[in-house]
Amino acid sequence: MARILFTFLGRGRLDAAGAYVQARYDLPSQPPPTPYFALALLHDFATRKRPVDRLVVLGTDGSMWDALADAFGLAEQSCAWLDELRAASRGGCATPAHLADLAARLEKADGPCVEPVLISSCVKEEEALDVVRLVSERIAPGDQVNFDVTHGYRHLPLIALTALATAQASAPIVVEGVYYGALEMGRGQRATPVLRLDGYLRLLDWVKALAAYDASGDPAPLGVLIDEECDAGLSEPLAEAGFQERILNIDAAREPVERMRSALENASGVGSLFRKEIADRFAWTRQSLLWRRQHMLAMRHLRHGAGTQAVLLLFEAAISREIERDAEAARNGSVNQRNRREAAKLSLENQRFSIPEWSQQQRAPRARQSAAVRRAKAFLTLKDMRNVLAHVGATKSVSARNAMRSRHAMNETLREIAEDLFGPSSRSIANEKRDRQ
């Protein structure tokens, strides 16, 4: 595990005497003036007893490579190679051979291991991807990574953040900081301000956590991020809530979710940007009746392509609704009693026998069926689909077989079933994500 500092090396500004313009950067260790912010960072890390093990310097053929040589004492070796490097740097024609010579000499200098790397100006996408790749290749699991984006072209910080996000996805690493020495903000001040940009990576962490929840139904990554901001102790409760939701014991998830809402209401960091997104995703927990909670969560799963969960939850929602038509059952919690659920399921299975038009309409196109026939047929199809999923076997049900022949067929069938069982609003809920896109 190493502490690595990646840094872009720019062209630098020359003063009237032809020397690089220096700046004093506002860091805790108060480093001496330097033309190159990474050198101030090296000083600051070393002073705080967190020395950098490796310095990876990314620069173009016109970067101030000679300033890097000067910073590590190589200017004292005044000779033809340094004059040649200076001319190449300032002329925009530094080559891999120049950097190989510089690297060999830097190996003998005091301080961290320094690796000069020649990159393009990243005008094309493939050139930017090359930089992302070379950064990722230099990071190992457990490394503590820092990035200085002060110098170089203005689009390079975006590439740096992308490279760090890519590295985080590839291996467990620690991004300690992303730094920008804002020279243009320091005019007239004692020292140049230093900005921390790693907060933007934390924003990406939230985006990834929401995407993970949408894909898997697991809110645990959100709990980790909320705990980092609020110390709310939600990591484990939300992980358990995700487990309970996945095994359909959805009411066990309500209390941790409510705690998450309260924590976010008091959050002032990155998490505060996502209050609405999180509230929308967990709106099902605030429905008063169990069938509404099951139905709303089923629609969320359907929107995100989790057809299996949608089938199971819609089936349970239909049974819960049948029981909760009795207001007393809704109040006293008997909706979860096994005997009540078995009786409700049997009632729904047999409802077709009390529909006069059933025999004439059951095989008719859906548009020509009465609401009662559609409702009865929807539950039977849903039951057959659930049985196929539960027993991983073939079914004699033609409607279930047709529904499960493809992803698109299953999604459309479930939308129709939800509409027939729970009303037209189901389809609008199921299509909500597509409408936003």
mmCIF file of N, CA, C and O in Angstrom, residues 139 149 227 250 287 359:
data_model
loop_
_atom_site.group_PDB
_atom_site.id
_atom_site.type_symbol
_atom_site.label_atom_id
_atom_site.label_comp_id
_atom_site.label_asym_id
_atom_site.label_seq_id
_atom_site.Cartn_x
_atom_site.Cartn_y
_atom_site.Cartn_z
ATOM 1 N N ILE A 139 -2.319 2.189 -9.944
ATOM 2 C CA ILE A 139 -2.927 2.134 -8.615
ATOM 3 C C ILE A 139 -3.195 0.681 -8.245
ATOM 4 O O ILE A 139 -3.775 -0.075 -9.031
ATOM 5 N N VAL A 149 -4.676 18.809 -9.741
ATOM 6 C CA VAL A 149 -5.183 19.162 -11.069
ATOM 7 C C VAL A 149 -4.959 20.645 -11.371
ATOM 8 O O VAL A 149 -5.659 21.236 -12.189
ATOM 9 N N ASP A 227 -24.020 7.548 6.957
ATOM 10 C CA ASP A 227 -23.232 7.479 8.192
ATOM 11 C C ASP A 227 -21.974 8.333 8.105
ATOM 12 O O ASP A 227 -21.542 8.927 9.096
ATOM 13 N N ILE A 250 -41.573 -6.861 3.738
ATOM 14 C CA ILE A 250 -41.246 -5.474 3.435
ATOM 15 C C ILE A 250 -41.493 -4.529 4.603
ATOM 16 O O ILE A 250 -40.843 -3.485 4.709
ATOM 17 N N GLN A 287 -47.175 4.305 2.685
ATOM 18 C CA GLN A 287 -48.557 3.948 2.370
ATOM 19 C C GLN A 287 -49.208 3.308 3.595
ATOM 20 O O GLN A 287 -48.579 2.522 4.311
ATOM 21 N N SER A 359 -67.557 -17.647 -18.952
ATOM 22 C CA SER A 359 -67.364 -18.678 -19.975
ATOM 23 C C SER A 359 -67.337 -18.091 -21.380
ATOM 24 O O SER A 359 -66.635 -18.588 -22.261
#
